[in-house]
Tab-separated table of C-alpha atoms in Angstrom:
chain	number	residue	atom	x	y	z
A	26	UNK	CA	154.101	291.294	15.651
A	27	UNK	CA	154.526	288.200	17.010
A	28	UNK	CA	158.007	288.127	15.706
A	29	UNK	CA	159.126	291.086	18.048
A	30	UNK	CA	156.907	289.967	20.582
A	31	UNK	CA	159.106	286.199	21.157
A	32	UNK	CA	162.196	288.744	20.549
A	33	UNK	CA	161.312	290.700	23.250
A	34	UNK	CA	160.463	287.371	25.809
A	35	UNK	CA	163.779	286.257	24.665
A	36	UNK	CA	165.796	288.989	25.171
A	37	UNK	CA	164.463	289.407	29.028
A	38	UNK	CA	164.692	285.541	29.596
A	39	UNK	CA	168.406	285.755	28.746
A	40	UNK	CA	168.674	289.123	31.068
A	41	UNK	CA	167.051	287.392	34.127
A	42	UNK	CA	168.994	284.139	33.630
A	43	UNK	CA	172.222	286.477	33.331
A	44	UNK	CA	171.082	288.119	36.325
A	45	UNK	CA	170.732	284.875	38.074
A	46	UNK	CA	174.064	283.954	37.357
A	47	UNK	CA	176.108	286.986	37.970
A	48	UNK	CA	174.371	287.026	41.888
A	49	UNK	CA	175.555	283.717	42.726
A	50	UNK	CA	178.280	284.279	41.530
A	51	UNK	CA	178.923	287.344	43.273
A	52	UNK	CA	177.755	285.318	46.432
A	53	UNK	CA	180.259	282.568	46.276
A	54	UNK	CA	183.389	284.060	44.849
A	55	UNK	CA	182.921	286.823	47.569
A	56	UNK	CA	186.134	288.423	49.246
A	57	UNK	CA	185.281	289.331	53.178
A	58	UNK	CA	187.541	292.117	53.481
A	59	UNK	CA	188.685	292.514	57.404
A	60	UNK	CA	186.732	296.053	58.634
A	61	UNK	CA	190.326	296.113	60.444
A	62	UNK	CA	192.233	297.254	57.605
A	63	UNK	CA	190.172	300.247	56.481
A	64	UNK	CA	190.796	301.623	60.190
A	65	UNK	CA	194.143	300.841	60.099
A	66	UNK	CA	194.749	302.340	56.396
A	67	UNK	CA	192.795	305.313	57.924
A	68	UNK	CA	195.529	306.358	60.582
A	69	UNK	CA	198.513	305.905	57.774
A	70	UNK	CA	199.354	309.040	56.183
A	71	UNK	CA	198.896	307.746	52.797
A	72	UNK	CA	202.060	308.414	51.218
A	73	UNK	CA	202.085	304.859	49.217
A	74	UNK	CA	206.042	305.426	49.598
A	75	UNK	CA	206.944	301.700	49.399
A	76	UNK	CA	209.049	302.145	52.052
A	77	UNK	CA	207.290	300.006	54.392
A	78	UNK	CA	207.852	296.705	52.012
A	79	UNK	CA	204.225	296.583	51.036
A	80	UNK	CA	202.680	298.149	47.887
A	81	UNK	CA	201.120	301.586	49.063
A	82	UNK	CA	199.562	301.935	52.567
A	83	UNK	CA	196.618	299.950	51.899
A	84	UNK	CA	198.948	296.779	51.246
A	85	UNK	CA	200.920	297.711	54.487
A	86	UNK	CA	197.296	297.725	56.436
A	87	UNK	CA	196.450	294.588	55.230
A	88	UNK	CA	200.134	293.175	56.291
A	89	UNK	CA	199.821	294.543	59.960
A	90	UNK	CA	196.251	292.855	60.063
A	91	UNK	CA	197.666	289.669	59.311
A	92	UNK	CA	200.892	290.513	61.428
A	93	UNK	CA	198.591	291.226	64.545
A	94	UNK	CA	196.337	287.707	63.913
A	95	UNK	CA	199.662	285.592	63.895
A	96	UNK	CA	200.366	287.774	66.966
A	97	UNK	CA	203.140	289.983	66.518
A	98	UNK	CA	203.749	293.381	64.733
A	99	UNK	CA	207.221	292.746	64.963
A	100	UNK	CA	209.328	293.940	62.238
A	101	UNK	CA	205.877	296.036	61.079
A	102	UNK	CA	207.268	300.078	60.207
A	103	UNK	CA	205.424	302.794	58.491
A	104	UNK	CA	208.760	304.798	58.231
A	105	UNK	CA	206.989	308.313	57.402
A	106	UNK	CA	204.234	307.769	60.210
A	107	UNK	CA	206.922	306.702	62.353
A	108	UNK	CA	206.177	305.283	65.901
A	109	UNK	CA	203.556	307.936	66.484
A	110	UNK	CA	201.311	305.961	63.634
A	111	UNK	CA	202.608	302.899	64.817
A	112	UNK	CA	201.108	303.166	67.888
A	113	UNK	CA	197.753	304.023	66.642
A	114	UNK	CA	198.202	301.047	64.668
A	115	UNK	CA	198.741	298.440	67.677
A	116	UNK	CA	195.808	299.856	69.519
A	117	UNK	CA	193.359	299.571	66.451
A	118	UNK	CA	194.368	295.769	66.376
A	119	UNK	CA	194.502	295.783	70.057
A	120	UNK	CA	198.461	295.037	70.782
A	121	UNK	CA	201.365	296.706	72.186
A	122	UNK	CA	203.309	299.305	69.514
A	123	UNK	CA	206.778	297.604	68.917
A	124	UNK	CA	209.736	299.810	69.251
A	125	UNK	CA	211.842	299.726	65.902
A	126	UNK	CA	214.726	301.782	66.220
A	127	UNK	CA	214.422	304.598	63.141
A	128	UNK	CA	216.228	304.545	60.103
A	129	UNK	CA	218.075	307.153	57.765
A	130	UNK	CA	219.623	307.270	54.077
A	131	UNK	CA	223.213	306.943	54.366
A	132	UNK	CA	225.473	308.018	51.105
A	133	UNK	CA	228.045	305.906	51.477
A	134	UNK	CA	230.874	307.514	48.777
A	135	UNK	CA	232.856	310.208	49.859
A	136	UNK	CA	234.121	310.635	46.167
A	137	UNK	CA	233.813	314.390	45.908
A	138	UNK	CA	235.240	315.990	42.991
A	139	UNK	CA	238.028	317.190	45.092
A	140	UNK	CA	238.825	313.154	46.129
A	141	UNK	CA	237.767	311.415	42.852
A	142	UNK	CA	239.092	313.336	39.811
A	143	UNK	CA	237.014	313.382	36.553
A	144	UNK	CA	239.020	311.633	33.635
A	145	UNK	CA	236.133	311.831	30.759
A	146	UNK	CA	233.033	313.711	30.079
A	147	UNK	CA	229.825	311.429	29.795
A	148	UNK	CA	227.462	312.990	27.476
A	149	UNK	CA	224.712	310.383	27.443
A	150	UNK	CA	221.253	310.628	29.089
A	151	UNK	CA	221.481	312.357	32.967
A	152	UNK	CA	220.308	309.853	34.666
A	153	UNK	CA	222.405	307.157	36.860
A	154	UNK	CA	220.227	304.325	35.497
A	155	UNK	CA	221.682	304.857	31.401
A	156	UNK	CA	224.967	305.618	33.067
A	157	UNK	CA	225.614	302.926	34.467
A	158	UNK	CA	224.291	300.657	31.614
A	159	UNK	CA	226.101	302.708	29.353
A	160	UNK	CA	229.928	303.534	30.902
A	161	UNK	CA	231.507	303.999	33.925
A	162	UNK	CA	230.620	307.398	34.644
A	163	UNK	CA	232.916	310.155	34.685
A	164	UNK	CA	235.640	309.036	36.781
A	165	UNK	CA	237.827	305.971	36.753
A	166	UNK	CA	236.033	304.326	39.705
A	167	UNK	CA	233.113	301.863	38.478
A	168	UNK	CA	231.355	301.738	42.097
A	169	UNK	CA	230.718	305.145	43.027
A	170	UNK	CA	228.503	308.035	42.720
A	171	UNK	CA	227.713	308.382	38.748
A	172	UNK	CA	226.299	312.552	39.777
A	173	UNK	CA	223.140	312.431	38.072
A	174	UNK	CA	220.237	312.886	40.719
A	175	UNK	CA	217.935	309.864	40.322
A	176	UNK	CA	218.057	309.576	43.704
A	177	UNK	CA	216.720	312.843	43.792
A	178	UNK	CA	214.262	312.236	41.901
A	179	UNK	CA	212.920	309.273	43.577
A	180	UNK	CA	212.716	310.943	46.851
A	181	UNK	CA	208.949	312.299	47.906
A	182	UNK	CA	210.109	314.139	50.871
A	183	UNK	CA	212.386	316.945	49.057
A	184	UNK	CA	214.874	315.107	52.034
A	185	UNK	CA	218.195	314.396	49.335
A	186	UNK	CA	220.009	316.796	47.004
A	187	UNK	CA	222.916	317.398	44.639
A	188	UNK	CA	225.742	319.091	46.084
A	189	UNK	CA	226.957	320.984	42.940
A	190	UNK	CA	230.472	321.962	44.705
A	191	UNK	CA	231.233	317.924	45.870
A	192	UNK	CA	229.201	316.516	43.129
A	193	UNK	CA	227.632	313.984	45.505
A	194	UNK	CA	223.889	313.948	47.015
A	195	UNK	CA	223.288	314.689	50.805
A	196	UNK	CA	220.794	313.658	53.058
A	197	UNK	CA	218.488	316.041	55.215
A	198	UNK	CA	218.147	314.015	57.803
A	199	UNK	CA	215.617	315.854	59.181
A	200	UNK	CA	213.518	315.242	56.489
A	201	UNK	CA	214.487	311.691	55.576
A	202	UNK	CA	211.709	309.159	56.460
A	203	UNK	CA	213.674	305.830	55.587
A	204	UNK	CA	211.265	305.132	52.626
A	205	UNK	CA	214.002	303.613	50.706
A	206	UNK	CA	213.405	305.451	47.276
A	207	UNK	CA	216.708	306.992	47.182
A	208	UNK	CA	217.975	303.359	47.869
A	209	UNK	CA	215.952	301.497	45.035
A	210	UNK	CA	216.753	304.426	42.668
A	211	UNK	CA	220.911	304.345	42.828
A	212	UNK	CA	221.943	301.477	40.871
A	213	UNK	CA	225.268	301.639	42.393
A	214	UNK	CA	223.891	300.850	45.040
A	215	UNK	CA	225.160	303.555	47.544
A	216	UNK	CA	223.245	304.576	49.613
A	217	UNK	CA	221.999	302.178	52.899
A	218	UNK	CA	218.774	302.510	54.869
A	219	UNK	CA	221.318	302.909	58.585
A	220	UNK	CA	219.693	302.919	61.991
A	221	UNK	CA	219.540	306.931	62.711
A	222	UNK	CA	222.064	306.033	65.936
A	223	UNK	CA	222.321	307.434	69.522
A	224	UNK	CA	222.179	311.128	69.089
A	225	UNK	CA	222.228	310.272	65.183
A	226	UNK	CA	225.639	309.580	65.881
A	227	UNK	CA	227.404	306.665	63.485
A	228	UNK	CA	230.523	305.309	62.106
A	229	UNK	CA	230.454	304.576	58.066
A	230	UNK	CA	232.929	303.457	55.602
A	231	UNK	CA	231.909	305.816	53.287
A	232	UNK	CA	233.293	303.941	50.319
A	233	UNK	CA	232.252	300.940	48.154
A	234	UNK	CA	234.936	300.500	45.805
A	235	UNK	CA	235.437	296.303	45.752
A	236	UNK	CA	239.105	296.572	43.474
A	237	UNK	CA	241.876	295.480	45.373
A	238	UNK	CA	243.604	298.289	46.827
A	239	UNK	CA	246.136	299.550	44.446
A	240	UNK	CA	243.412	300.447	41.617
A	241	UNK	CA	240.943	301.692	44.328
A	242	UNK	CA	243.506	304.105	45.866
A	243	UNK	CA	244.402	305.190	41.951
A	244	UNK	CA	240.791	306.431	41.636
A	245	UNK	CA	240.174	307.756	44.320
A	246	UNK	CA	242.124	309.472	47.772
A	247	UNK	CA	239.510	308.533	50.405
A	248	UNK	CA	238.887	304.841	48.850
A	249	UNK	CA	239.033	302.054	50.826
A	250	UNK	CA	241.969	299.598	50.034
A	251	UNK	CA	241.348	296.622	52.009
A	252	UNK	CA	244.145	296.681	54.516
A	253	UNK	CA	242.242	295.551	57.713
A	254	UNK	CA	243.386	297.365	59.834
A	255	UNK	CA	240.071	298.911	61.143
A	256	UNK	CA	238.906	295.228	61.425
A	257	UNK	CA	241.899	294.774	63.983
A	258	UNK	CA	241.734	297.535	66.427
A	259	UNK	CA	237.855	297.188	66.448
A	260	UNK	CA	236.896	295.209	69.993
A	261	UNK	CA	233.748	294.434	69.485
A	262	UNK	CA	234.015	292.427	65.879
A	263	UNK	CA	231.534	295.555	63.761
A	264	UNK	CA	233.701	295.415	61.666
A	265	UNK	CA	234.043	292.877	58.618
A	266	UNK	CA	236.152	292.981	55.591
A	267	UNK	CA	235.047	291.181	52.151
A	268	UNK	CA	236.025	291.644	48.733
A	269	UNK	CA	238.840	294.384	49.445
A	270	UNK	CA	235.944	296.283	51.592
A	271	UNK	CA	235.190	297.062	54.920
A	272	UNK	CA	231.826	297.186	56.234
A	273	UNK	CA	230.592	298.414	59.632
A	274	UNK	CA	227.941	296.666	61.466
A	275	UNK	CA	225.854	299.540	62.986
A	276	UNK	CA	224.071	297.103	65.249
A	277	UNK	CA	227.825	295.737	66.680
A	278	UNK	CA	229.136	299.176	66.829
A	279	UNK	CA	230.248	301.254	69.786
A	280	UNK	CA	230.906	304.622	68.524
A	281	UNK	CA	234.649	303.990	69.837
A	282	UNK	CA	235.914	305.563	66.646
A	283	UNK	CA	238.978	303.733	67.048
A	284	UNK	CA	238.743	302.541	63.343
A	285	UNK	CA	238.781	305.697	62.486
A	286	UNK	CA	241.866	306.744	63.567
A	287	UNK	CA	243.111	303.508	61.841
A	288	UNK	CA	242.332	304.151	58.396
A	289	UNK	CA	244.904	305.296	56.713
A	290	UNK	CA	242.777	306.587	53.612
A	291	UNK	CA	240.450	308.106	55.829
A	292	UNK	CA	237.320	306.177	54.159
A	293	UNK	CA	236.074	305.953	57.671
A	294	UNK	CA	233.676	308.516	58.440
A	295	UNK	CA	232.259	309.552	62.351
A	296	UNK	CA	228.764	311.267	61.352
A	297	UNK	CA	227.138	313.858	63.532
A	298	UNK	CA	230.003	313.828	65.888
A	299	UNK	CA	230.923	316.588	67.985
A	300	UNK	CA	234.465	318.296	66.843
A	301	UNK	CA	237.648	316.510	68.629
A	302	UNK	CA	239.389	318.489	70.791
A	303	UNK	CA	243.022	318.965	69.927
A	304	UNK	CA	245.365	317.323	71.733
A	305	UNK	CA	247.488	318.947	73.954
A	306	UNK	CA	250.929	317.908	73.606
A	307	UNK	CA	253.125	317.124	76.513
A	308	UNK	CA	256.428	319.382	77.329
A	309	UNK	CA	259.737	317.618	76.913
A	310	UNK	CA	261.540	320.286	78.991
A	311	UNK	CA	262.362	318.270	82.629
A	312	UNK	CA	260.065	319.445	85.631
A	313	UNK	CA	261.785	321.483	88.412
């Protein structure tokens, strides 16, 4: 009896002396979490998209929190909210709503079937990821679209899908939130978070081949081949040319179209433009 009895004492001396321990513990490791970022995860919609640069909305919270004590939401973006959320943001944390001009995916390889023959028959996994670990894909050109959706797959918004007839994805851009999933997914690296543009109006080089430009123009009819020539008549310097590529700045850019017209390979593409108007050629006959 007395045996269980000092058991017993024992067994509830160690419990209260764990108990002890644990509560201080608890008391002096304690993490103060800022009531601010519960209010502010409260008005995000929750989509834990990644597209902001933080892990899931509560991370982005926790970011604008410590973005509004340093004093500045500046560079801050919930791109599915968009500024509507952004603005219920700044006024939870008691500062003006920045203005970030929005974003859309941009595919930039115009290598439809039709431009970039197939030469083999890749029979591996469907998925760009293998692919591209794997081969080259099913043409000759080792930069550009490999066809096989992860991009699709990545996207939560049902905003990006496979064109069967081009064999290239498209963008909705109505649906397209800028999340970046489409972006992380490619591992060619094709497709560019773009500012949406006046209008949604913007000029791309819709090519990233990097070969110099007699093996890019073998692959492909629309690649670009290096030749500069959109980097001269460009008068505003948005346009750069490295590695046998052009690139257009969309923040230097003027909608001109100029480079356009310049490209001889016509990798340059004007998106959401209206349709030129043909030109109206003059008479040669002598006026009256």
């Amino acid at each position: 009896m007395n045996v269980i009895l000092i058991a017993v004492i024992s067994l509830g001396a160690i419990g209260l002396i764990s108990a002890i321990v644990l509560y201080v513990c608890s008391k002096k490791f304690a993490v103060h979490e800022d009531a601010r970022i519960a209010q502010v995860a409260a008005v995000l919609p929750q989509a834990n998209c990644g597209g902001c640069g933080y892990p899931g909305c509560a991370g982005f919270a926790g970011a604008c929190v410590k973005a509004a004590d340093a004093g500045s939401l500046e560079g801050k973006l919930c791109p599915v909210g968009g500024a509507s959320v952004m603005e219920k943001v700044a006024a939870i944390l008691g500062m003006e709503a920045v203005v970030t001009e929005p974003k859309v995916a941009v595919v930039r390889c115009n290598g439809t079937c039709e431009n970039r023959p197939r030469t083999n028959v890749y029979d591996g996994a469907r998925t760009c990821a293998i692919a591209n670990a794997t081969a080259t894909g099913e043409t000759g050109c080792a930069f550009g679209c490999l066809g096989c959706g992860d991009c699709v797959a990545a996207c939560g918004f049902d905003a990006i899908r496979m064109n069967p007839d081009m064999g290239l994805p498209e963008v909705d851009e109505e649906k397209c939130t800028a999340c970046g999933g489409c972006v992380k997914a490619c591992p060619r690296h094709i497709i560019e978070l773009r500012p949406k543009g006046k209008k949604g109006r913007r000029m791309v080089v819709r090519c990233v081949n990097k070969d110099k430009g007699p093996i890019a123009n073998k692959v492909c009819a629309v690649s670009c081949i290096g030749c500069g020539k959109c980097v001269k008549v460009c008068e505003f310097e948005a346009i750069t040319l490295e590695a046998n590529l052009a690139y257009i700045e969309p923040q230097k850019c003027r909608l001109c179209r100029k480079c356009e017209d310049a490209c001889p390979k016509n990798a340059i593409q004007a998106m959401n433009f209206p349709p030129r108007k043909p030109k109206v050629e003059e008479s040669s006959e002598p006026k009256a």
